[in-house]
JSON list of C-alpha atoms in Angstrom, two decimals:
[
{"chain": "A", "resi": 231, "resn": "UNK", "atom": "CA", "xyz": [0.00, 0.00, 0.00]},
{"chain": "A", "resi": 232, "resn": "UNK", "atom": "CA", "xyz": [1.36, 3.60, -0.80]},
{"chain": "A", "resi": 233, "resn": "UNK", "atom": "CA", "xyz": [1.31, 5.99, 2.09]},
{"chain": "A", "resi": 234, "resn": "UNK", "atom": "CA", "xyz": [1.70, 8.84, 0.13]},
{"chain": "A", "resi": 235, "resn": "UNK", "atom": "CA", "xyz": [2.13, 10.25, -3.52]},
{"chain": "A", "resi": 236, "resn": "UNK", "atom": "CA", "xyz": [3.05, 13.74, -5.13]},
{"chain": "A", "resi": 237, "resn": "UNK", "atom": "CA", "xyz": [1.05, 15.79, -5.62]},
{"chain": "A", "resi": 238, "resn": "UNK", "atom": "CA", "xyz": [1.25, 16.24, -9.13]},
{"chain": "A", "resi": 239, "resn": "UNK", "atom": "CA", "xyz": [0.08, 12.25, -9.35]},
{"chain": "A", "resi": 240, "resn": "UNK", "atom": "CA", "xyz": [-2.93, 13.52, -6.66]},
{"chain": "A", "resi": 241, "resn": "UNK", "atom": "CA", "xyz": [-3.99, 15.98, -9.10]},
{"chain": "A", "resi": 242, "resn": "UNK", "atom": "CA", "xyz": [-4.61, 13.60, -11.80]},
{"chain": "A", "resi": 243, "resn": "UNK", "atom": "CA", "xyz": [-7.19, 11.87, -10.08]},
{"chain": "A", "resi": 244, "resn": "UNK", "atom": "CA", "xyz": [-9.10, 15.33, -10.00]},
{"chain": "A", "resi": 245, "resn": "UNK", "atom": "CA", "xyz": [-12.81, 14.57, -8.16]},
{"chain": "A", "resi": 246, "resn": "UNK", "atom": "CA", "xyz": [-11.89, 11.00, -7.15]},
{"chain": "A", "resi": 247, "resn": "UNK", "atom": "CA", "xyz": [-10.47, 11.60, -4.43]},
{"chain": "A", "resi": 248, "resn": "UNK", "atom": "CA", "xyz": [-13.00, 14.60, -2.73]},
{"chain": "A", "resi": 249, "resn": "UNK", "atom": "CA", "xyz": [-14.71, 14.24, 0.27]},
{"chain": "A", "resi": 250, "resn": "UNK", "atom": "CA", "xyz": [-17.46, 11.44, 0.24]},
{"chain": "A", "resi": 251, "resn": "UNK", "atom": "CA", "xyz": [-18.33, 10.75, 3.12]},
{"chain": "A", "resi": 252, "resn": "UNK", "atom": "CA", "xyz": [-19.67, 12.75, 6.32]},
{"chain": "A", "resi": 253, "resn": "UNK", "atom": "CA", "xyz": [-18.79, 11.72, 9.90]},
{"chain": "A", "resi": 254, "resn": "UNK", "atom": "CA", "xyz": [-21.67, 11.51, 12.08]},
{"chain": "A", "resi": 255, "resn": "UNK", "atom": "CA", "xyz": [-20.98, 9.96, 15.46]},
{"chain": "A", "resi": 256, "resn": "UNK", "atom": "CA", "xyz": [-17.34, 9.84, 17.41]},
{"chain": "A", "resi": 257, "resn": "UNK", "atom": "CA", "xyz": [-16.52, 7.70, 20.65]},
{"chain": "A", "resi": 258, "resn": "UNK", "atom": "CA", "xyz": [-13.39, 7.34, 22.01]},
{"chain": "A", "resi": 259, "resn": "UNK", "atom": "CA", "xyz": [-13.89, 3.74, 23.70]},
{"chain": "A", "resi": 260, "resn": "UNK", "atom": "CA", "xyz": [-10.18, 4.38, 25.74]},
{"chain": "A", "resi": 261, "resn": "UNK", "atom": "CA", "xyz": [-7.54, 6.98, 25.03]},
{"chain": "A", "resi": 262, "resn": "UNK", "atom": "CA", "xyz": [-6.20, 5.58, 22.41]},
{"chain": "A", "resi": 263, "resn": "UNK", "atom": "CA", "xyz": [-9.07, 3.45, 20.81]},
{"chain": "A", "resi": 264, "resn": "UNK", "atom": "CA", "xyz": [-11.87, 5.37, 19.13]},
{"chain": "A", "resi": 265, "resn": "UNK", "atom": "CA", "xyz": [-14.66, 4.61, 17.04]},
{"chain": "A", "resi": 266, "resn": "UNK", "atom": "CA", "xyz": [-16.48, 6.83, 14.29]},
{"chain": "A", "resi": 267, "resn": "UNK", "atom": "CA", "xyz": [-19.11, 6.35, 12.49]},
{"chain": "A", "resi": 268, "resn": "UNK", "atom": "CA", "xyz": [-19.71, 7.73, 9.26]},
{"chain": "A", "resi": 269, "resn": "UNK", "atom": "CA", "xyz": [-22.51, 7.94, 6.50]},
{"chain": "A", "resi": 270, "resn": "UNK", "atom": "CA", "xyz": [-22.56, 7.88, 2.02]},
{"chain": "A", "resi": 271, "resn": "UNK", "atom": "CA", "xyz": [-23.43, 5.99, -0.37]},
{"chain": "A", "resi": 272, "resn": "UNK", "atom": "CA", "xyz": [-21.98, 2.36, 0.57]},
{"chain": "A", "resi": 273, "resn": "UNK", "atom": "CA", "xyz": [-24.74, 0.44, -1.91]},
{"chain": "A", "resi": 274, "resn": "UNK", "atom": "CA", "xyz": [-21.88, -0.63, -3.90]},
{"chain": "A", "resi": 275, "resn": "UNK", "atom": "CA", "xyz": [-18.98, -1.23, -1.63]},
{"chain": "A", "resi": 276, "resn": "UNK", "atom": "CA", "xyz": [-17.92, -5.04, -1.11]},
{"chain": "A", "resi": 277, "resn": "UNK", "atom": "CA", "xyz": [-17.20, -5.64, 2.61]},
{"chain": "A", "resi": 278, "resn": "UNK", "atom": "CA", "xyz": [-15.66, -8.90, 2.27]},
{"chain": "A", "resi": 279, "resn": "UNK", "atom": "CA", "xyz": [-13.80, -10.11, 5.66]},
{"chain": "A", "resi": 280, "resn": "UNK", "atom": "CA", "xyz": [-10.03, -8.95, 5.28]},
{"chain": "A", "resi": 281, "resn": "UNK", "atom": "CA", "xyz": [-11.01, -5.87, 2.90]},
{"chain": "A", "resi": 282, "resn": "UNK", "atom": "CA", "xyz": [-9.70, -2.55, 4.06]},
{"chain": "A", "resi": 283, "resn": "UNK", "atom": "CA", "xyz": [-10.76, 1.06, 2.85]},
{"chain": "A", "resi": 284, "resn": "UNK", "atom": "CA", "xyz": [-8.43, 3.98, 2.12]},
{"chain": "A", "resi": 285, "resn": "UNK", "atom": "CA", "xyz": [-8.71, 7.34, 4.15]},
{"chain": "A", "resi": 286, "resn": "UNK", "atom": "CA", "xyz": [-7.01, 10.56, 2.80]},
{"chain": "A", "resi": 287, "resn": "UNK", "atom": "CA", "xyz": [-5.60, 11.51, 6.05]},
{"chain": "A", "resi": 288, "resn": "UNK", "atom": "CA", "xyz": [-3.60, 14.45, 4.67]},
{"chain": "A", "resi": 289, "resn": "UNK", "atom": "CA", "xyz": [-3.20, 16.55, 0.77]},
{"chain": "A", "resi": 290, "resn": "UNK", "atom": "CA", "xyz": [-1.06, 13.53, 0.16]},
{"chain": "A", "resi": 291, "resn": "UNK", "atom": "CA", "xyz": [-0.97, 10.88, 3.06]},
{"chain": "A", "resi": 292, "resn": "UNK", "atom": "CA", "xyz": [-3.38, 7.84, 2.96]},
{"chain": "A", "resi": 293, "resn": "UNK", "atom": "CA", "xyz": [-4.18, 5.20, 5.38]},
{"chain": "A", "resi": 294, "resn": "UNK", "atom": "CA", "xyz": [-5.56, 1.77, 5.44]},
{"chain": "A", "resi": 295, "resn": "UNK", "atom": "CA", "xyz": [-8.52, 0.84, 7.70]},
{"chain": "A", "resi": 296, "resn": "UNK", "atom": "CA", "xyz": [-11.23, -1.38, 8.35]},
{"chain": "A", "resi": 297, "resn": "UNK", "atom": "CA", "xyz": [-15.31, -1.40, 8.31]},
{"chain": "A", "resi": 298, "resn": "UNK", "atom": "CA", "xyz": [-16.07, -2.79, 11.66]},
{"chain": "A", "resi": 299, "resn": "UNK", "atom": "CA", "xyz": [-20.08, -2.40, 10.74]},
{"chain": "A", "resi": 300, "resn": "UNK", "atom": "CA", "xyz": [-21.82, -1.87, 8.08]},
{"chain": "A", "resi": 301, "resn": "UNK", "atom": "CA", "xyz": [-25.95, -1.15, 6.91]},
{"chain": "A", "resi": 302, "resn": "UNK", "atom": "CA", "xyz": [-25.81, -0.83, 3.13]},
{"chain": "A", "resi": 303, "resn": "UNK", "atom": "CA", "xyz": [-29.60, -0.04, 3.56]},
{"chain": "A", "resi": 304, "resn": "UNK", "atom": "CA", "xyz": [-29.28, 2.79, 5.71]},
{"chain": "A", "resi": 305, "resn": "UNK", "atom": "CA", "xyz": [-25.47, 3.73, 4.48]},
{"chain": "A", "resi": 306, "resn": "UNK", "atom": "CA", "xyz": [-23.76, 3.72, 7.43]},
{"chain": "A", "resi": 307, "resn": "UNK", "atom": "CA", "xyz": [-20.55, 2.75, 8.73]},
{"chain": "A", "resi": 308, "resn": "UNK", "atom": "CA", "xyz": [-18.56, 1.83, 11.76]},
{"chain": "A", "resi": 309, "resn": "UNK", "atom": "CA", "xyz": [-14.66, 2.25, 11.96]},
{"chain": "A", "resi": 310, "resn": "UNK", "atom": "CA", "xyz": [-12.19, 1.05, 15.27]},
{"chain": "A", "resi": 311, "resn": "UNK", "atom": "CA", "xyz": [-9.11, 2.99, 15.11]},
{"chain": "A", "resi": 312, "resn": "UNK", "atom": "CA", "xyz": [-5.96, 2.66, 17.21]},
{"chain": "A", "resi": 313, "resn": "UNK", "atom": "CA", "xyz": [-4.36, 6.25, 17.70]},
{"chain": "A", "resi": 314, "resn": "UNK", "atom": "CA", "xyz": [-0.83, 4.99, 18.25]},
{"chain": "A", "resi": 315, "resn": "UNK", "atom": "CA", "xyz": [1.49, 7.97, 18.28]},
{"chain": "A", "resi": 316, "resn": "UNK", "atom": "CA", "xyz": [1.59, 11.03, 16.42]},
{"chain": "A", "resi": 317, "resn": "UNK", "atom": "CA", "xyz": [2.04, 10.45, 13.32]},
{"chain": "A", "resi": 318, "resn": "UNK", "atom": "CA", "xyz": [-0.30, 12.07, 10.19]},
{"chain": "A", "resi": 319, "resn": "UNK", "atom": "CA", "xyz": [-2.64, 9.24, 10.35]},
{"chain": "A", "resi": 320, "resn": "UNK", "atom": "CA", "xyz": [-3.55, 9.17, 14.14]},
{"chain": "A", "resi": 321, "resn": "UNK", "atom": "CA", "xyz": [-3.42, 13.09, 14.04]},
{"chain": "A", "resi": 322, "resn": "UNK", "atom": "CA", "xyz": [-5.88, 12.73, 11.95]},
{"chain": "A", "resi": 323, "resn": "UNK", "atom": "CA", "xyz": [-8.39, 10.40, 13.07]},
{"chain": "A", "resi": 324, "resn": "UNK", "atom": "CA", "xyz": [-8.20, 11.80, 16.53]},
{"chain": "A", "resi": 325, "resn": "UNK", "atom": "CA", "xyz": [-8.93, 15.10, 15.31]},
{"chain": "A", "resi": 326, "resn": "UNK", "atom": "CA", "xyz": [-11.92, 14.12, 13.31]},
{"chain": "A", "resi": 327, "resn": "UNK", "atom": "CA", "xyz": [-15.37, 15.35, 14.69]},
{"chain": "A", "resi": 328, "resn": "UNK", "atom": "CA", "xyz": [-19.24, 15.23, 13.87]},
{"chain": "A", "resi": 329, "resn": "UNK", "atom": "CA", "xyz": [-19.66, 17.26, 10.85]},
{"chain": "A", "resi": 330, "resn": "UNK", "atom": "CA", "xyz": [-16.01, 16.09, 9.22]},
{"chain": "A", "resi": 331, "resn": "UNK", "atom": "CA", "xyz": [-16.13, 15.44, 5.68]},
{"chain": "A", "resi": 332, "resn": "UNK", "atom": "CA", "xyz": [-13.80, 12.91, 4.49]},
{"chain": "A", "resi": 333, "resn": "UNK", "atom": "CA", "xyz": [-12.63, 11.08, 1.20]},
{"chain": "A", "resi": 334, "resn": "UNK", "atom": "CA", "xyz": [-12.98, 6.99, 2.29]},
{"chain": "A", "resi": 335, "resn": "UNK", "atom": "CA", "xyz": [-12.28, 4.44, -0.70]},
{"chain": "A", "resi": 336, "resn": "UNK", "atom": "CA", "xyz": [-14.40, 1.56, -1.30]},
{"chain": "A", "resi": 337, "resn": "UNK", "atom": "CA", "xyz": [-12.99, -1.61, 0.52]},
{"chain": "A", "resi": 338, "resn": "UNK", "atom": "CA", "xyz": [-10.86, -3.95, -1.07]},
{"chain": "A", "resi": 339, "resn": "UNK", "atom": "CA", "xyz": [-7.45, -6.26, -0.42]},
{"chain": "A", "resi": 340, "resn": "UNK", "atom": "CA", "xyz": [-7.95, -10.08, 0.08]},
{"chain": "A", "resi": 341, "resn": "UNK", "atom": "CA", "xyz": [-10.41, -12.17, 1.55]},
{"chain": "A", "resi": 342, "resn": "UNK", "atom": "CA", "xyz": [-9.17, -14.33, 4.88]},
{"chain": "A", "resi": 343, "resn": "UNK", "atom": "CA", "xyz": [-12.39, -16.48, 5.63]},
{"chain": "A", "resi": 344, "resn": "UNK", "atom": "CA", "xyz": [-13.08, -20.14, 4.47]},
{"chain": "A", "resi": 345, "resn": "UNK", "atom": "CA", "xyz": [-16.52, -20.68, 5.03]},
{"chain": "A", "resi": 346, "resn": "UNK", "atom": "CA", "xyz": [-15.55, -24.77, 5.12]},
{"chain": "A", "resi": 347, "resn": "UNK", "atom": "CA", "xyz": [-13.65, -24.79, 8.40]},
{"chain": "A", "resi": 348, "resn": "UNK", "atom": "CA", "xyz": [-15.76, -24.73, 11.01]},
{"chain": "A", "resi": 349, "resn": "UNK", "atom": "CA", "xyz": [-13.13, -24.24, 13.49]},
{"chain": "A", "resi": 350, "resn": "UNK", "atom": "CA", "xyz": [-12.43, -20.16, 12.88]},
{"chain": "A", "resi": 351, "resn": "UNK", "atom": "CA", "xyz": [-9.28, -18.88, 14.49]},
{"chain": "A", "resi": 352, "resn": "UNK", "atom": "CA", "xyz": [-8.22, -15.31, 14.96]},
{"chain": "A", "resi": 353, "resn": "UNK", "atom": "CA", "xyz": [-5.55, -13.39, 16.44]},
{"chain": "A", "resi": 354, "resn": "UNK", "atom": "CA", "xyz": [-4.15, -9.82, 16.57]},
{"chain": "A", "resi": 355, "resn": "UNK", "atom": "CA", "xyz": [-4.12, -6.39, 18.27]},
{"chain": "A", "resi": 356, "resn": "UNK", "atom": "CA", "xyz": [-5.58, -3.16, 18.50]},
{"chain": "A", "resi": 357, "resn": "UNK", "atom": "CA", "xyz": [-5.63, -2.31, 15.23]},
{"chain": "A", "resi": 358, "resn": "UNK", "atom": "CA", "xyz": [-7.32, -5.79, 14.50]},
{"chain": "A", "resi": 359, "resn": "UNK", "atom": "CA", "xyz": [-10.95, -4.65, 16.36]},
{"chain": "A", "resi": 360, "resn": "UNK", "atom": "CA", "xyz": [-11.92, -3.95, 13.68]},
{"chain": "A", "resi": 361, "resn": "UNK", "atom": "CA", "xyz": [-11.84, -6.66, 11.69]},
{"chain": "A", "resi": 362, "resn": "UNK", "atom": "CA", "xyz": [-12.71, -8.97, 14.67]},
{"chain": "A", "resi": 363, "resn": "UNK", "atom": "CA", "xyz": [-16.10, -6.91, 15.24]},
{"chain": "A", "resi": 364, "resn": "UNK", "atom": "CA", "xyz": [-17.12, -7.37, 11.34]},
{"chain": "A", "resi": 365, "resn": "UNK", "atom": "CA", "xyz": [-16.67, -11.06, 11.48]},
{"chain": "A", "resi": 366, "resn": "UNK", "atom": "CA", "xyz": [-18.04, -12.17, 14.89]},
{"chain": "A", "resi": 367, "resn": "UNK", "atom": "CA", "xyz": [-21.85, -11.65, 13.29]},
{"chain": "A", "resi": 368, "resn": "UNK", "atom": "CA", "xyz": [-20.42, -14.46, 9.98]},
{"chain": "A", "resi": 369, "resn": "UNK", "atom": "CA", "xyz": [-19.09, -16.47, 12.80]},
{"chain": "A", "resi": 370, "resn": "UNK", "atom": "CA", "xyz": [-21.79, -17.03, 14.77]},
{"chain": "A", "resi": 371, "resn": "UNK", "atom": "CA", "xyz": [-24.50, -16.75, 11.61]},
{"chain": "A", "resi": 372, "resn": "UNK", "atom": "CA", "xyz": [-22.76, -19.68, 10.19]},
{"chain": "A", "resi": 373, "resn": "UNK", "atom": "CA", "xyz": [-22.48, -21.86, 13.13]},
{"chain": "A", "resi": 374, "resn": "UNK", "atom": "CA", "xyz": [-18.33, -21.94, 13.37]},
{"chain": "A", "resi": 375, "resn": "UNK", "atom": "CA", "xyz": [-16.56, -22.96, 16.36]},
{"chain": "A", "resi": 376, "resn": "UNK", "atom": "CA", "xyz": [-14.25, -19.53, 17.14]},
{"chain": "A", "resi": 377, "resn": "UNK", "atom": "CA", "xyz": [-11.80, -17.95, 19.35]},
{"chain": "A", "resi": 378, "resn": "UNK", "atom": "CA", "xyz": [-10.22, -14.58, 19.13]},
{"chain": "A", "resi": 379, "resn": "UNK", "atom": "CA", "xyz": [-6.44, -13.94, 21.11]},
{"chain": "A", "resi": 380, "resn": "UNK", "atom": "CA", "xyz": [-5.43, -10.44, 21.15]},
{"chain": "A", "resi": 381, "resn": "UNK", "atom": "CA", "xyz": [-2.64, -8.82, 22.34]},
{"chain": "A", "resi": 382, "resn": "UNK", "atom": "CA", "xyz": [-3.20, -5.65, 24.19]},
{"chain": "A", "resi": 383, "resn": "UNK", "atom": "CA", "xyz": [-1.87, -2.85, 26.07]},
{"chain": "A", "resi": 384, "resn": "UNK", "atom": "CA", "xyz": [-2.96, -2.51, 29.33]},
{"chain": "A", "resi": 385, "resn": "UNK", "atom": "CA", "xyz": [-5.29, 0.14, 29.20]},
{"chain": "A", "resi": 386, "resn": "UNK", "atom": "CA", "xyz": [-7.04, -1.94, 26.03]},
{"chain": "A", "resi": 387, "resn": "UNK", "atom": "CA", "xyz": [-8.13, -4.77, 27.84]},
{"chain": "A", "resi": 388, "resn": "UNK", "atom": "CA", "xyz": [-11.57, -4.16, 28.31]},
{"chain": "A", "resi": 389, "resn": "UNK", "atom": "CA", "xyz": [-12.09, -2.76, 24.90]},
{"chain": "A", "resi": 390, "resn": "UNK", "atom": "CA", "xyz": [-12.84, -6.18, 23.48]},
{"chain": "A", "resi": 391, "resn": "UNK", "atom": "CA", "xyz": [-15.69, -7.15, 26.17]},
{"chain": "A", "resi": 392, "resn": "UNK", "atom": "CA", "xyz": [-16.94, -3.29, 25.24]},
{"chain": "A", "resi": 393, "resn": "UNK", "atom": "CA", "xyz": [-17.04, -4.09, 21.95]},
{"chain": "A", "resi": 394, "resn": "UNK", "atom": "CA", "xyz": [-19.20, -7.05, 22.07]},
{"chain": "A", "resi": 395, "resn": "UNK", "atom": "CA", "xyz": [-16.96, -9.48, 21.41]},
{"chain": "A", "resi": 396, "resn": "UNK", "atom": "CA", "xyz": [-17.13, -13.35, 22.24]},
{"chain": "A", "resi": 397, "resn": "UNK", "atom": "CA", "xyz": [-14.57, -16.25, 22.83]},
{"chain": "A", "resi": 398, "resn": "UNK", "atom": "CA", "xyz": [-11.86, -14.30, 23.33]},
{"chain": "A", "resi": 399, "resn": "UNK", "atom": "CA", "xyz": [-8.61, -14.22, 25.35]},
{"chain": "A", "resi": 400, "resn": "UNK", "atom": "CA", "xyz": [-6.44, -11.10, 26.04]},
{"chain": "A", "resi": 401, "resn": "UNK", "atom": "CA", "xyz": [-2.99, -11.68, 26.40]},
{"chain": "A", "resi": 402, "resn": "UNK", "atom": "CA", "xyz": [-0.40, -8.49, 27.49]},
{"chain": "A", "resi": 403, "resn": "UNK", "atom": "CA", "xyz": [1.54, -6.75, 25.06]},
{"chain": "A", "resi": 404, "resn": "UNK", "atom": "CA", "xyz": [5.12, -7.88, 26.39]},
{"chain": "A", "resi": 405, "resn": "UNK", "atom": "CA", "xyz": [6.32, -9.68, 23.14]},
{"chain": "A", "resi": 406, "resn": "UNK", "atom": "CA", "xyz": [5.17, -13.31, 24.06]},
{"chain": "A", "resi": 407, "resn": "UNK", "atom": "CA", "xyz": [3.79, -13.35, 20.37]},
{"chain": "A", "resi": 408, "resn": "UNK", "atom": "CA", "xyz": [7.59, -13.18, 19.34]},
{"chain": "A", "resi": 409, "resn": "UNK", "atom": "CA", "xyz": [8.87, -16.01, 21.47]},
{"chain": "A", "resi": 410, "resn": "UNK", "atom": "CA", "xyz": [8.17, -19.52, 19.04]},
{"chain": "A", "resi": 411, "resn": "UNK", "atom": "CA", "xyz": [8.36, -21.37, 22.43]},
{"chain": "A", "resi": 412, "resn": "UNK", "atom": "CA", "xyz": [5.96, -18.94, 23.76]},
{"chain": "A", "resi": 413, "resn": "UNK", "atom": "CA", "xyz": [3.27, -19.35, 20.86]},
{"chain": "A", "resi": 414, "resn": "UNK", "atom": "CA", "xyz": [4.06, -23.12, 21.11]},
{"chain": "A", "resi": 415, "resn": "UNK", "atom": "CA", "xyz": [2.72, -23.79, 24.39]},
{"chain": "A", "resi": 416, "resn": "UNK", "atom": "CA", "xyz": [-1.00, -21.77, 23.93]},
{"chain": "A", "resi": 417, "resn": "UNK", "atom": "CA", "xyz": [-3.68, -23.67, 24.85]},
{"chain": "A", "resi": 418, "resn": "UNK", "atom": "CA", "xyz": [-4.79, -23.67, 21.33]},
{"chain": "A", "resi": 419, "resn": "UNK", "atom": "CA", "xyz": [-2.22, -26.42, 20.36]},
{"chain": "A", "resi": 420, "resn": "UNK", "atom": "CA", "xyz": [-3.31, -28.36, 23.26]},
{"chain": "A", "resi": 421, "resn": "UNK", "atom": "CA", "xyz": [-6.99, -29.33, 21.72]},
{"chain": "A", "resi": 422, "resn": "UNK", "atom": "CA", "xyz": [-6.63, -31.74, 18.72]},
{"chain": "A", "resi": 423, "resn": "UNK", "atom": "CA", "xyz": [-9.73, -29.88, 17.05]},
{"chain": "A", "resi": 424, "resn": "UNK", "atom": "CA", "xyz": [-7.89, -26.87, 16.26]},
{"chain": "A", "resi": 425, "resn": "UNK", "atom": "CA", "xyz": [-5.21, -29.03, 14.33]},
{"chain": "A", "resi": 426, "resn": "UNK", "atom": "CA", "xyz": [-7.45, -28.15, 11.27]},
{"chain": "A", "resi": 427, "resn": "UNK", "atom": "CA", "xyz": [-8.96, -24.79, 11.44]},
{"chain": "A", "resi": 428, "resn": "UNK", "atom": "CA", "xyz": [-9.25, -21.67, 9.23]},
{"chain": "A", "resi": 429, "resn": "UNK", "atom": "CA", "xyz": [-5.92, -19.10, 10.86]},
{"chain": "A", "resi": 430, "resn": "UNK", "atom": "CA", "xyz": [-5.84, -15.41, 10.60]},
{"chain": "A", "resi": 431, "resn": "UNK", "atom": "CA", "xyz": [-3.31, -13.54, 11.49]},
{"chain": "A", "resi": 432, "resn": "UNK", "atom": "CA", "xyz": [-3.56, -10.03, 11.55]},
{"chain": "A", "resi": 433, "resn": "UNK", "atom": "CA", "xyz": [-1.73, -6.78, 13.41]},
{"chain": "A", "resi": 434, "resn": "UNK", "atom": "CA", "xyz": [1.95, -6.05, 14.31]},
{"chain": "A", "resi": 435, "resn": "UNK", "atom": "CA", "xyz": [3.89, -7.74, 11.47]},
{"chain": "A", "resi": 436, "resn": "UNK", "atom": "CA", "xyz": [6.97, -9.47, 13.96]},
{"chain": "A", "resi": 437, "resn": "UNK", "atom": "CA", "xyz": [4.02, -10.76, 16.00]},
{"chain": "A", "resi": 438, "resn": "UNK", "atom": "CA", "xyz": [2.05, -12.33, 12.69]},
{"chain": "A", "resi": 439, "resn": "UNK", "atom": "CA", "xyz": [5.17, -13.62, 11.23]},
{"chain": "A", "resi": 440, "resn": "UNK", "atom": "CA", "xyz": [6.36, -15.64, 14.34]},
{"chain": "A", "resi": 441, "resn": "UNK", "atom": "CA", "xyz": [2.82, -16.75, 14.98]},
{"chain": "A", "resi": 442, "resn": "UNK", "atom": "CA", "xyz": [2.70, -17.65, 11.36]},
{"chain": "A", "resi": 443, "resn": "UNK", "atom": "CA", "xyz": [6.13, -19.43, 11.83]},
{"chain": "A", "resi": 444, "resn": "UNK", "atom": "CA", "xyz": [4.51, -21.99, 14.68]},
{"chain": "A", "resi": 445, "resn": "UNK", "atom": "CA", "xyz": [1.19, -22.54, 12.86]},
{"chain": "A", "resi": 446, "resn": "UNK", "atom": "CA", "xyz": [2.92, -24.27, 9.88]},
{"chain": "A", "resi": 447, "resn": "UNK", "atom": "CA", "xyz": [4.96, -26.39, 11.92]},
{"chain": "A", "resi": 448, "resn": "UNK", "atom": "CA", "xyz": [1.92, -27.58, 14.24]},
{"chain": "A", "resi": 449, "resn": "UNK", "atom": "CA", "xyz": [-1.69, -27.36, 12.62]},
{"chain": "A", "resi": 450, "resn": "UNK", "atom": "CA", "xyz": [-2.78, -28.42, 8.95]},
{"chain": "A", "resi": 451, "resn": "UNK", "atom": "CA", "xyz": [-4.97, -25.85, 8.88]},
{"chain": "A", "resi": 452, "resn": "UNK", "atom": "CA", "xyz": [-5.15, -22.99, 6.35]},
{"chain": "A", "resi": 453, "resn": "UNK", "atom": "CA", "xyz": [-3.21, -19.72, 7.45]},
{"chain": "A", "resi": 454, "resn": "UNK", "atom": "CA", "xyz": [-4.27, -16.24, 6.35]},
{"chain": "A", "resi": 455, "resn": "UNK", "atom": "CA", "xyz": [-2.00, -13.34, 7.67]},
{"chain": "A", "resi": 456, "resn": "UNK", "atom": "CA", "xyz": [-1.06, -9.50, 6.79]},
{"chain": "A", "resi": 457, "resn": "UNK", "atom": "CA", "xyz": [0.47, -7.34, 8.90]},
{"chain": "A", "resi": 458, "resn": "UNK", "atom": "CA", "xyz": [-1.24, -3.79, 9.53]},
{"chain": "A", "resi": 459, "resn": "UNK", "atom": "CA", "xyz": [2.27, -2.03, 10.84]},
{"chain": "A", "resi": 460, "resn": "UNK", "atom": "CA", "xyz": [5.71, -2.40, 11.95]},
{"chain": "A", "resi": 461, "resn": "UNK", "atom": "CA", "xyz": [7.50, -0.64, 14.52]},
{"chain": "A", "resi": 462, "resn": "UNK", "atom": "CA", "xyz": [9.49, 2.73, 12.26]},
{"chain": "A", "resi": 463, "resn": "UNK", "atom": "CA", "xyz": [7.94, 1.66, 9.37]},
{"chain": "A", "resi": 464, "resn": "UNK", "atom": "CA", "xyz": [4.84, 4.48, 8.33]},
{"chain": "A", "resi": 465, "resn": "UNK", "atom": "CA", "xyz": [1.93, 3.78, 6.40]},
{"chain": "A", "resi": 466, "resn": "UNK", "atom": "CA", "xyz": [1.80, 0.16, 6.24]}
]
């Protein structure tokens, strides 16, 4: 994903990129998680699990987040953003207010749900939310088996049981999801079910990768993973 472009490129898009959509609701759910809602013309946007849209965050700058709701009908739109320090993006997003209009691309990347597993697992971190709150409702509409581990700073950990969320285990954010041993010994290994089960494995890339690293050498299952950001590395 490009963070940013010239802005001779920007210019060539002309109207395409304009404001089109309005905020209409913001909630800051802990000081660094906060959720906004926003409202256009969505009639036409895919919201496949693992699709993420693209917010013009500055005349040049562009991020990449994720629908956490959706009502085509009604077109509205949930987003669960991390503010995590102060770069353009999170400047951004926790300046936004009621009233804020805001250019927001359709949704698109890949897809990271197979429908034939029943057993659904899904791990990341703050930034993951987001994703986790769009695909509970498939989960439990489709009858899987799931559970959700996410890694969170301290002052996160209730964010998941405000959110809704089910089956889920929080786990501190003190690089345990770097350690292969670590991963190795989860309880998730421990239950012969979850040898074959649908993986995804989203967030801080070092975290995905070694979690990635242990899922191929233990389960049969199929592994979906993308990291959202990396530690000095800007709009991933």
């Amino acid at each position: 994903m490009i963070s940013s472009i010239p802005k001779w490129l920007i210019g060539l898009f002309g109207n395409r990129l304009s404001p089109n959509v309005k905020v209409t609701a913001t909630t800051f759910l802990s000081p660094e998680i906060k959720k906004i809602s926003f409202k256009s013309d969505i009639s036409d946007w895919d919201f496949s699990i693992g699709y993420a849209s693209v917010i013009r965050v500055s005349e040049t700058d562009f991020r990449n987040y994720t629908v956490s709701y959706h009502n085509k009908e009604d077109g509205i739109f949930d987003m669960i953003v991390h503010i995590h320090g102060s770069g353009v993006g999170s400047r951004f997003i926790d300046s936004l207010k009621i009233g804020d209009e805001l250019f927001i691309s359709p949704p698109r990347g890949k897809k990271i749900y197979d429908p034939n597993l029943k057993h659904q697992f899904f791990f990341g971190d703050e930034t993951a939310l987001g994703v986790a709150c769009a695909f509970l409702p498939l989960l439990k509409a489709n009858g899987h088996q799931f559970q959700f581990y996410f890694e969170l700073d301290e002052a996160n950990n209730s964010i998941p049981e405000l959110l809704g969320l089910e089956n889920y285990t929080v786990f501190p954010k003190n690089n345990s999801f770097r350690n292969d041993k670590l991963i190795g010994n989860l309880p998730l290994f421990q239950m012969q079910e979850w040898n074959i089960a649908n993986f995804i494995l989203v967030g801080n890339v070092k975290s995905v990768q070694t979690f990635r690293k242990v899922l191929k050498n233990k389960t049969q299952g199929t592994i979906y993973s993308q990291g959202y950001w990396l530690e000095g590395k800007k709009g991933l």
